[in-house]
Amino acid sequence: QVQLVESGGGLVQPGGSLRLSCAASGIIFSINVEAWYRQAPGKQRELVAAITPGTRTDYADSVKGRFTISRDNAKNMVYLQMNSLKPEDTAVYYCNAGIRPMGAHGYEYWGQGTQVTVSS
């Protein structure tokens, strides 16, 4: 059974940094686009950053220049380095990936989410 598990969230002061990690587990044939989404209280879930298998990246305008998405295809990991954090970055962050399990069709998977709180 394929799962995505995030880690690395927490409480940080404005201007600080955090690094989120997401591990894909299970018997996996391939992973397509991987992404990070976030959802703040009372708001819709929004795309933060995405990365293709060829490491082409895309970012929300609100995080460009501050966040960096990366992936390690050998380890089935995706990361989100978040610098210069602002209170408005406070949200639950979700890992998302298009994964094809071995011997099965591809499907979109979500992690359980990790809380990021930016506050002094």
mmCIF file with all atom_site columns, N, CA, C and O in Angstrom, residues 52-100:
data_model
loop_
_atom_site.group_PDB
_atom_site.id
_atom_site.type_symbol
_atom_site.label_atom_id
_atom_site.label_alt_id
_atom_site.label_comp_id
_atom_site.label_asym_id
_atom_site.label_entity_id
_atom_site.label_seq_id
_atom_site.pdbx_PDB_ins_code
_atom_site.Cartn_x
_atom_site.Cartn_y
_atom_site.Cartn_z
_atom_site.occupancy
_atom_site.B_iso_or_equiv
_atom_site.pdbx_formal_charge
_atom_site.auth_seq_id
_atom_site.auth_comp_id
_atom_site.auth_asym_id
_atom_site.auth_atom_id
_atom_site.pdbx_PDB_model_num
ATOM 1   N N  . THR A 1 52  ? 8.550  18.288 -11.342 1.00 0.00 ? 52  THR A N  1
ATOM 2   C CA . THR A 1 52  ? 8.398  17.150 -12.242 1.00 0.00 ? 52  THR A CA 1
ATOM 3   C C  . THR A 1 52  ? 9.534  16.153 -12.002 1.00 0.00 ? 52  THR A C  1
ATOM 4   O O  . THR A 1 52  ? 10.525 16.471 -11.350 1.00 0.00 ? 52  THR A O  1
ATOM 5   N N  . PRO A 1 53  ? 9.420  14.950 -12.577 1.00 0.00 ? 53  PRO A N  1
ATOM 6   C CA . PRO A 1 53  ? 10.534 13.995 -12.447 1.00 0.00 ? 53  PRO A CA 1
ATOM 7   C C  . PRO A 1 53  ? 11.841 14.541 -13.009 1.00 0.00 ? 53  PRO A C  1
ATOM 8   O O  . PRO A 1 53  ? 12.923 14.171 -12.550 1.00 0.00 ? 53  PRO A O  1
ATOM 9   N N  . GLY A 1 54  ? 11.727 15.420 -13.994 1.00 0.00 ? 54  GLY A N  1
ATOM 10  C CA . GLY A 1 54  ? 12.907 16.037 -14.566 1.00 0.00 ? 54  GLY A CA 1
ATOM 11  C C  . GLY A 1 54  ? 13.361 17.276 -13.820 1.00 0.00 ? 54  GLY A C  1
ATOM 12  O O  . GLY A 1 54  ? 14.229 18.000 -14.305 1.00 0.00 ? 54  GLY A O  1
ATOM 13  N N  . THR A 1 55  ? 12.782 17.494 -12.654 1.00 0.00 ? 55  THR A N  1
ATOM 14  C CA . THR A 1 55  ? 13.097 18.582 -11.716 1.00 0.00 ? 55  THR A CA 1
ATOM 15  C C  . THR A 1 55  ? 12.747 19.972 -12.238 1.00 0.00 ? 55  THR A C  1
ATOM 16  O O  . THR A 1 55  ? 13.350 20.967 -11.835 1.00 0.00 ? 55  THR A O  1
ATOM 17  N N  . ARG A 1 56  ? 11.788 20.051 -13.134 1.00 0.00 ? 56  ARG A N  1
ATOM 18  C CA . ARG A 1 56  ? 11.246 21.365 -13.474 1.00 0.00 ? 56  ARG A CA 1
ATOM 19  C C  . ARG A 1 56  ? 10.308 21.784 -12.349 1.00 0.00 ? 56  ARG A C  1
ATOM 20  O O  . ARG A 1 56  ? 9.500  20.973 -11.876 1.00 0.00 ? 56  ARG A O  1
ATOM 21  N N  . THR A 1 57  ? 10.398 23.027 -11.925 1.00 0.00 ? 57  THR A N  1
ATOM 22  C CA . THR A 1 57  ? 9.645  23.474 -10.756 1.00 0.00 ? 57  THR A CA 1
ATOM 23  C C  . THR A 1 57  ? 8.680  24.605 -11.095 1.00 0.00 ? 57  THR A C  1
ATOM 24  O O  . THR A 1 57  ? 8.853  25.327 -12.083 1.00 0.00 ? 57  THR A O  1
ATOM 25  N N  . ASP A 1 58  ? 7.695  24.761 -10.218 1.00 0.00 ? 58  ASP A N  1
ATOM 26  C CA . ASP A 1 58  ? 6.723  25.835 -10.339 1.00 0.00 ? 58  ASP A CA 1
ATOM 27  C C  . ASP A 1 58  ? 6.334  26.247 -8.937  1.00 0.00 ? 58  ASP A C  1
ATOM 28  O O  . ASP A 1 58  ? 6.214  25.386 -8.047  1.00 0.00 ? 58  ASP A O  1
ATOM 29  N N  . TYR A 1 59  ? 6.125  27.542 -8.723  1.00 0.00 ? 59  TYR A N  1
ATOM 30  C CA . TYR A 1 59  ? 5.834  28.053 -7.401  1.00 0.00 ? 59  TYR A CA 1
ATOM 31  C C  . TYR A 1 59  ? 4.657  29.019 -7.432  1.00 0.00 ? 59  TYR A C  1
ATOM 32  O O  . TYR A 1 59  ? 4.443  29.741 -8.407  1.00 0.00 ? 59  TYR A O  1
ATOM 33  N N  . ALA A 1 60  ? 3.931  29.062 -6.316  1.00 0.00 ? 60  ALA A N  1
ATOM 34  C CA . ALA A 1 60  ? 2.945  30.105 -6.127  1.00 0.00 ? 60  ALA A CA 1
ATOM 35  C C  . ALA A 1 60  ? 3.682  31.445 -6.021  1.00 0.00 ? 60  ALA A C  1
ATOM 36  O O  . ALA A 1 60  ? 4.789  31.511 -5.471  1.00 0.00 ? 60  ALA A O  1
ATOM 37  N N  . ASP A 1 61  ? 3.058  32.501 -6.521  1.00 0.00 ? 61  ASP A N  1
ATOM 38  C CA . ASP A 1 61  ? 3.708  33.810 -6.494  1.00 0.00 ? 61  ASP A CA 1
ATOM 39  C C  . ASP A 1 61  ? 4.065  34.219 -5.065  1.00 0.00 ? 61  ASP A C  1
ATOM 40  O O  . ASP A 1 61  ? 5.079  34.877 -4.838  1.00 0.00 ? 61  ASP A O  1
ATOM 41  N N  . SER A 1 62  ? 3.253  33.823 -4.105  1.00 0.00 ? 62  SER A N  1
ATOM 42  C CA . SER A 1 62  ? 3.447  34.248 -2.722  1.00 0.00 ? 62  SER A CA 1
ATOM 43  C C  . SER A 1 62  ? 4.699  33.647 -2.079  1.00 0.00 ? 62  SER A C  1
ATOM 44  O O  . SER A 1 62  ? 5.146  34.141 -1.042  1.00 0.00 ? 62  SER A O  1
ATOM 45  N N  . VAL A 1 63  ? 5.256  32.590 -2.675  1.00 0.00 ? 63  VAL A N  1
ATOM 46  C CA . VAL A 1 63  ? 6.421  31.943 -2.068  1.00 0.00 ? 63  VAL A CA 1
ATOM 47  C C  . VAL A 1 63  ? 7.665  32.000 -2.944  1.00 0.00 ? 63  VAL A C  1
ATOM 48  O O  . VAL A 1 63  ? 8.742  31.543 -2.531  1.00 0.00 ? 63  VAL A O  1
ATOM 49  N N  . LYS A 1 64  ? 7.537  32.546 -4.142  1.00 0.00 ? 64  LYS A N  1
ATOM 50  C CA . LYS A 1 64  ? 8.698  32.610 -5.041  1.00 0.00 ? 64  LYS A CA 1
ATOM 51  C C  . LYS A 1 64  ? 9.845  33.380 -4.391  1.00 0.00 ? 64  LYS A C  1
ATOM 52  O O  . LYS A 1 64  ? 9.638  34.434 -3.804  1.00 0.00 ? 64  LYS A O  1
ATOM 53  N N  . GLY A 1 65  ? 11.040 32.807 -4.504  1.00 0.00 ? 65  GLY A N  1
ATOM 54  C CA . GLY A 1 65  ? 12.215 33.440 -3.919  1.00 0.00 ? 65  GLY A CA 1
ATOM 55  C C  . GLY A 1 65  ? 12.433 33.095 -2.462  1.00 0.00 ? 65  GLY A C  1
ATOM 56  O O  . GLY A 1 65  ? 13.493 33.405 -1.899  1.00 0.00 ? 65  GLY A O  1
ATOM 57  N N  . ARG A 1 66  ? 11.436 32.470 -1.823  1.00 0.00 ? 66  ARG A N  1
ATOM 58  C CA . ARG A 1 66  ? 11.574 32.106 -0.407  1.00 0.00 ? 66  ARG A CA 1
ATOM 59  C C  . ARG A 1 66  ? 11.557 30.591 -0.201  1.00 0.00 ? 66  ARG A C  1
ATOM 60  O O  . ARG A 1 66  ? 12.225 30.075 0.700   1.00 0.00 ? 66  ARG A O  1
ATOM 61  N N  . PHE A 1 67  ? 10.773 29.886 -1.005  1.00 0.00 ? 67  PHE A N  1
ATOM 62  C CA . PHE A 1 67  ? 10.636 28.436 -0.862  1.00 0.00 ? 67  PHE A CA 1
ATOM 63  C C  . PHE A 1 67  ? 11.335 27.732 -2.023  1.00 0.00 ? 67  PHE A C  1
ATOM 64  O O  . PHE A 1 67  ? 11.360 28.242 -3.148  1.00 0.00 ? 67  PHE A O  1
ATOM 65  N N  . THR A 1 68  ? 11.860 26.558 -1.736  1.00 0.00 ? 68  THR A N  1
ATOM 66  C CA . THR A 1 68  ? 12.497 25.742 -2.764  1.00 0.00 ? 68  THR A CA 1
ATOM 67  C C  . THR A 1 68  ? 12.028 24.299 -2.627  1.00 0.00 ? 68  THR A C  1
ATOM 68  O O  . THR A 1 68  ? 12.161 23.698 -1.552  1.00 0.00 ? 68  THR A O  1
ATOM 69  N N  . ILE A 1 69  ? 11.481 23.766 -3.709  1.00 0.00 ? 69  ILE A N  1
ATOM 70  C CA . ILE A 1 69  ? 11.073 22.366 -3.728  1.00 0.00 ? 69  ILE A CA 1
ATOM 71  C C  . ILE A 1 69  ? 12.163 21.548 -4.403  1.00 0.00 ? 69  ILE A C  1
ATOM 72  O O  . ILE A 1 69  ? 12.790 21.999 -5.375  1.00 0.00 ? 69  ILE A O  1
ATOM 73  N N  . SER A 1 70  ? 12.399 20.352 -3.878  1.00 0.00 ? 70  SER A N  1
ATOM 74  C CA . SER A 1 70  ? 13.389 19.465 -4.471  1.00 0.00 ? 70  SER A CA 1
ATOM 75  C C  . SER A 1 70  ? 12.933 18.023 -4.259  1.00 0.00 ? 70  SER A C  1
ATOM 76  O O  . SER A 1 70  ? 12.034 17.766 -3.452  1.00 0.00 ? 70  SER A O  1
ATOM 77  N N  . ARG A 1 71  ? 13.558 17.116 -4.974  1.00 0.00 ? 71  ARG A N  1
ATOM 78  C CA . ARG A 1 71  ? 13.178 15.712 -4.832  1.00 0.00 ? 71  ARG A CA 1
ATOM 79  C C  . ARG A 1 71  ? 14.407 14.828 -4.969  1.00 0.00 ? 71  ARG A C  1
ATOM 80  O O  . ARG A 1 71  ? 15.383 15.200 -5.630  1.00 0.00 ? 71  ARG A O  1
ATOM 81  N N  . ASP A 1 72  ? 14.337 13.668 -4.338  1.00 0.00 ? 72  ASP A N  1
ATOM 82  C CA . ASP A 1 72  ? 15.374 12.654 -4.452  1.00 0.00 ? 72  ASP A CA 1
ATOM 83  C C  . ASP A 1 72  ? 14.681 11.416 -5.006  1.00 0.00 ? 72  ASP A C  1
ATOM 84  O O  . ASP A 1 72  ? 14.010 10.689 -4.263  1.00 0.00 ? 72  ASP A O  1
ATOM 85  N N  . ASN A 1 73  ? 14.819 11.193 -6.301  1.00 0.00 ? 73  ASN A N  1
ATOM 86  C CA . ASN A 1 73  ? 14.093 10.104 -6.943  1.00 0.00 ? 73  ASN A CA 1
ATOM 87  C C  . ASN A 1 73  ? 14.549 8.731  -6.434  1.00 0.00 ? 73  ASN A C  1
ATOM 88  O O  . ASN A 1 73  ? 13.758 7.790  -6.391  1.00 0.00 ? 73  ASN A O  1
ATOM 89  N N  . ALA A 1 74  ? 15.798 8.621  -6.052  1.00 0.00 ? 74  ALA A N  1
ATOM 90  C CA . ALA A 1 74  ? 16.314 7.341  -5.567  1.00 0.00 ? 74  ALA A CA 1
ATOM 91  C C  . ALA A 1 74  ? 15.703 6.957  -4.223  1.00 0.00 ? 74  ALA A C  1
ATOM 92  O O  . ALA A 1 74  ? 15.563 5.769  -3.906  1.00 0.00 ? 74  ALA A O  1
ATOM 93  N N  . LYS A 1 75  ? 15.358 7.966  -3.433  1.00 0.00 ? 75  LYS A N  1
ATOM 94  C CA . LYS A 1 75  ? 14.808 7.715  -2.095  1.00 0.00 ? 75  LYS A CA 1
ATOM 95  C C  . LYS A 1 75  ? 13.300 7.913  -2.040  1.00 0.00 ? 75  LYS A C  1
ATOM 96  O O  . LYS A 1 75  ? 12.705 7.754  -0.974  1.00 0.00 ? 75  LYS A O  1
ATOM 97  N N  . ASN A 1 76  ? 12.685 8.286  -3.159  1.00 0.00 ? 76  ASN A N  1
ATOM 98  C CA . ASN A 1 76  ? 11.234 8.580  -3.184  1.00 0.00 ? 76  ASN A CA 1
ATOM 99  C C  . ASN A 1 76  ? 10.882 9.649  -2.152  1.00 0.00 ? 76  ASN A C  1
ATOM 100 O O  . ASN A 1 76  ? 9.912  9.500  -1.395  1.00 0.00 ? 76  ASN A O  1
ATOM 101 N N  . MET A 1 77  ? 11.676 10.698 -2.128  1.00 0.00 ? 77  MET A N  1
ATOM 102 C CA . MET A 1 77  ? 11.473 11.793 -1.188  1.00 0.00 ? 77  MET A CA 1
ATOM 103 C C  . MET A 1 77  ? 11.255 13.100 -1.944  1.00 0.00 ? 77  MET A C  1
ATOM 104 O O  . MET A 1 77  ? 11.819 13.313 -3.020  1.00 0.00 ? 77  MET A O  1
ATOM 105 N N  . VAL A 1 78  ? 10.474 13.972 -1.346  1.00 0.00 ? 78  VAL A N  1
ATOM 106 C CA . VAL A 1 78  ? 10.324 15.335 -1.841  1.00 0.00 ? 78  VAL A CA 1
ATOM 107 C C  . VAL A 1 78  ? 10.444 16.266 -0.641  1.00 0.00 ? 78  VAL A C  1
ATOM 108 O O  . VAL A 1 78  ? 10.018 15.925 0.459   1.00 0.00 ? 78  VAL A O  1
ATOM 109 N N  . TYR A 1 79  ? 11.060 17.423 -0.860  1.00 0.00 ? 79  TYR A N  1
ATOM 110 C CA . TYR A 1 79  ? 11.344 18.359 0.218   1.00 0.00 ? 79  TYR A CA 1
ATOM 111 C C  . TYR A 1 79  ? 10.807 19.740 -0.120  1.00 0.00 ? 79  TYR A C  1
ATOM 112 O O  . TYR A 1 79  ? 10.643 20.097 -1.290  1.00 0.00 ? 79  TYR A O  1
ATOM 113 N N  . LEU A 1 80  ? 10.577 20.520 0.916   1.00 0.00 ? 80  LEU A N  1
ATOM 114 C CA . LEU A 1 80  ? 10.219 21.925 0.754   1.00 0.00 ? 80  LEU A CA 1
ATOM 115 C C  . LEU A 1 80  ? 11.036 22.720 1.753   1.00 0.00 ? 80  LEU A C  1
ATOM 116 O O  . LEU A 1 80  ? 10.780 22.651 2.952   1.00 0.00 ? 80  LEU A O  1
ATOM 117 N N  . GLN A 1 81  ? 12.021 23.451 1.244   1.00 0.00 ? 81  GLN A N  1
ATOM 118 C CA . GLN A 1 81  ? 12.809 24.346 2.081   1.00 0.00 ? 81  GLN A CA 1
ATOM 119 C C  . GLN A 1 81  ? 12.112 25.689 2.114   1.00 0.00 ? 81  GLN A C  1
ATOM 120 O O  . GLN A 1 81  ? 11.890 26.315 1.071   1.00 0.00 ? 81  GLN A O  1
ATOM 121 N N  . MET A 1 82  ? 11.757 26.128 3.319   1.00 0.00 ? 82  MET A N  1
ATOM 122 C CA . MET A 1 82  ? 11.012 27.369 3.484   1.00 0.00 ? 82  MET A CA 1
ATOM 123 C C  . MET A 1 82  ? 11.861 28.357 4.265   1.00 0.00 ? 82  MET A C  1
ATOM 124 O O  . MET A 1 82  ? 12.205 28.102 5.432   1.00 0.00 ? 82  MET A O  1
ATOM 125 N N  . ASN A 1 83  ? 12.210 29.460 3.625   1.00 0.00 ? 83  ASN A N  1
ATOM 126 C CA . ASN A 1 83  ? 13.007 30.506 4.251   1.00 0.00 ? 83  ASN A CA 1
ATOM 127 C C  . ASN A 1 83  ? 12.201 31.793 4.352   1.00 0.00 ? 83  ASN A C  1
ATOM 128 O O  . ASN A 1 83  ? 11.169 31.941 3.685   1.00 0.00 ? 83  ASN A O  1
ATOM 129 N N  . SER A 1 84  ? 12.681 32.696 5.164   1.00 0.00 ? 84  SER A N  1
ATOM 130 C CA . SER A 1 84  ? 12.025 34.007 5.341   1.00 0.00 ? 84  SER A CA 1
ATOM 131 C C  . SER A 1 84  ? 10.531 33.837 5.589   1.00 0.00 ? 84  SER A C  1
ATOM 132 O O  . SER A 1 84  ? 9.696  34.497 4.958   1.00 0.00 ? 84  SER A O  1
ATOM 133 N N  . LEU A 1 85  ? 10.196 32.965 6.498   1.00 0.00 ? 85  LEU A N  1
ATOM 134 C CA . LEU A 1 85  ? 8.792  32.645 6.747   1.00 0.00 ? 85  LEU A CA 1
ATOM 135 C C  . LEU A 1 85  ? 8.043  33.837 7.318   1.00 0.00 ? 85  LEU A C  1
ATOM 136 O O  . LEU A 1 85  ? 8.592  34.640 8.086   1.00 0.00 ? 85  LEU A O  1
ATOM 137 N N  . LYS A 1 86  ? 6.778  33.931 6.912   1.00 0.00 ? 86  LYS A N  1
ATOM 138 C CA . LYS A 1 86  ? 5.897  35.010 7.322   1.00 0.00 ? 86  LYS A CA 1
ATOM 139 C C  . LYS A 1 86  ? 4.701  34.414 8.059   1.00 0.00 ? 86  LYS A C  1
ATOM 140 O O  . LYS A 1 86  ? 4.330  33.252 7.831   1.00 0.00 ? 86  LYS A O  1
ATOM 141 N N  . PRO A 1 87  ? 4.045  35.202 8.902   1.00 0.00 ? 87  PRO A N  1
ATOM 142 C CA . PRO A 1 87  ? 2.843  34.693 9.592   1.00 0.00 ? 87  PRO A CA 1
ATOM 143 C C  . PRO A 1 87  ? 1.794  34.153 8.612   1.00 0.00 ? 87  PRO A C  1
ATOM 144 O O  . PRO A 1 87  ? 1.098  33.187 8.934   1.00 0.00 ? 87  PRO A O  1
ATOM 145 N N  . GLU A 1 88  ? 1.700  34.747 7.434   1.00 0.00 ? 88  GLU A N  1
ATOM 146 C CA . GLU A 1 88  ? 0.709  34.281 6.458   1.00 0.00 ? 88  GLU A CA 1
ATOM 147 C C  . GLU A 1 88  ? 1.068  32.936 5.833   1.00 0.00 ? 88  GLU A C  1
ATOM 148 O O  . GLU A 1 88  ? 0.274  32.370 5.078   1.00 0.00 ? 88  GLU A O  1
ATOM 149 N N  . ASP A 1 89  ? 2.245  32.408 6.130   1.00 0.00 ? 89  ASP A N  1
ATOM 150 C CA . ASP A 1 89  ? 2.596  31.059 5.692   1.00 0.00 ? 89  ASP A CA 1
ATOM 151 C C  . ASP A 1 89  ? 2.037  29.993 6.641   1.00 0.00 ? 89  ASP A C  1
ATOM 152 O O  . ASP A 1 89  ? 2.149  28.795 6.347   1.00 0.00 ? 89  ASP A O  1
ATOM 153 N N  . THR A 1 90  ? 1.459  30.416 7.739   1.00 0.00 ? 90  THR A N  1
ATOM 154 C CA . THR A 1 90  ? 0.879  29.479 8.691   1.00 0.00 ? 90  THR A CA 1
ATOM 155 C C  . THR A 1 90  ? -0.245 28.682 8.048   1.00 0.00 ? 90  THR A C  1
ATOM 156 O O  . THR A 1 90  ? -1.184 29.250 7.490   1.00 0.00 ? 90  THR A O  1
ATOM 157 N N  . ALA A 1 91  ? -0.124 27.380 8.100   1.00 0.00 ? 91  ALA A N  1
ATOM 158 C CA . ALA A 1 91  ? -1.101 26.496 7.454   1.00 0.00 ? 91  ALA A CA 1
ATOM 159 C C  . ALA A 1 91  ? -0.722 25.046 7.737   1.00 0.00 ? 91  ALA A C  1
ATOM 160 O O  . ALA A 1 91  ? 0.370  24.769 8.253   1.00 0.00 ? 91  ALA A O  1
ATOM 161 N N  . VAL A 1 92  ? -1.634 24.153 7.375   1.00 0.00 ? 92  VAL A N  1
ATOM 162 C CA . VAL A 1 92  ? -1.283 22.743 7.310   1.00 0.00 ? 92  VAL A CA 1
ATOM 163 C C  . VAL A 1 92  ? -0.746 22.483 5.897   1.00 0.00 ? 92  VAL A C  1
ATOM 164 O O  . VAL A 1 92  ? -1.395 22.839 4.908   1.00 0.00 ? 92  VAL A O  1
ATOM 165 N N  . TYR A 1 93  ? 0.433  21.893 5.817   1.00 0.00 ? 93  TYR A N  1
ATOM 166 C CA . TYR A 1 93  ? 1.078  21.624 4.542   1.00 0.00 ? 93  TYR A CA 1
ATOM 167 C C  . TYR A 1 93  ? 0.924  20.154 4.191   1.00 0.00 ? 93  TYR A C  1
ATOM 168 O O  . TYR A 1 93  ? 1.195  19.270 5.020   1.00 0.00 ? 93  TYR A O  1
ATOM 169 N N  . TYR A 1 94  ? 0.499  19.922 2.954   1.00 0.00 ? 94  TYR A N  1
ATOM 170 C CA . TYR A 1 94  ? 0.229  18.568 2.485   1.00 0.00 ? 94  TYR A CA 1
ATOM 171 C C  . TYR A 1 94  ? 1.147  18.201 1.322   1.00 0.00 ? 94  TYR A C  1
ATOM 172 O O  . TYR A 1 94  ? 1.327  18.999 0.388   1.00 0.00 ? 94  TYR A O  1
ATOM 173 N N  . CYS A 1 95  ? 1.657  17.006 1.370   1.00 0.00 ? 95  CYS A N  1
ATOM 174 C CA . CYS A 1 95  ? 2.415  16.454 0.262   1.00 0.00 ? 95  CYS A CA 1
ATOM 175 C C  . CYS A 1 95  ? 1.446  15.769 -0.706  1.00 0.00 ? 95  CYS A C  1
ATOM 176 O O  . CYS A 1 95  ? 0.475  15.134 -0.280  1.00 0.00 ? 95  CYS A O  1
ATOM 177 N N  . ASN A 1 96  ? 1.711  15.914 -1.986  1.00 0.00 ? 96  ASN A N  1
ATOM 178 C CA . ASN A 1 96  ? 0.853  15.348 -3.028  1.00 0.00 ? 96  ASN A CA 1
ATOM 179 C C  . ASN A 1 96  ? 1.736  14.755 -4.118  1.00 0.00 ? 96  ASN A C  1
ATOM 180 O O  . ASN A 1 96  ? 2.761  15.348 -4.471  1.00 0.00 ? 96  ASN A O  1
ATOM 181 N N  . ALA A 1 97  ? 1.342  13.608 -4.644  1.00 0.00 ? 97  ALA A N  1
ATOM 182 C CA . ALA A 1 97  ? 2.149  13.004 -5.705  1.00 0.00 ? 97  ALA A CA 1
ATOM 183 C C  . ALA A 1 97  ? 1.302  12.107 -6.588  1.00 0.00 ? 97  ALA A C  1
ATOM 184 O O  . ALA A 1 97  ? 0.373  11.438 -6.095  1.00 0.00 ? 97  ALA A O  1
ATOM 185 N N  . GLY A 1 98  ? 1.650  12.072 -7.846  1.00 0.00 ? 98  GLY A N  1
ATOM 186 C CA . GLY A 1 98  ? 1.069  11.118 -8.763  1.00 0.00 ? 98  GLY A CA 1
ATOM 187 C C  . GLY A 1 98  ? 1.952  9.884  -8.785  1.00 0.00 ? 98  GLY A C  1
ATOM 188 O O  . GLY A 1 98  ? 3.095  9.949  -9.224  1.00 0.00 ? 98  GLY A O  1
ATOM 189 N N  . ILE A 1 99  ? 1.435  8.778  -8.273  1.00 0.00 ? 99  ILE A N  1
ATOM 190 C CA . ILE A 1 99  ? 2.252  7.572  -8.099  1.00 0.00 ? 99  ILE A CA 1
ATOM 191 C C  . ILE A 1 99  ? 1.607  6.397  -8.810  1.00 0.00 ? 99  ILE A C  1
ATOM 192 O O  . ILE A 1 99  ? 0.392  6.193  -8.727  1.00 0.00 ? 99  ILE A O  1
ATOM 193 N N  . ARG A 1 100 ? 2.440  5.643  -9.497  1.00 0.00 ? 100 ARG A N  1
ATOM 194 C CA . ARG A 1 100 ? 1.988  4.393  -10.086 1.00 0.00 ? 100 ARG A CA 1
ATOM 195 C C  . ARG A 1 100 ? 2.583  3.245  -9.281  1.00 0.00 ? 100 ARG A C  1
ATOM 196 O O  . ARG A 1 100 ? 3.792  2.994  -9.347  1.00 0.00 ? 100 ARG A O  1
#
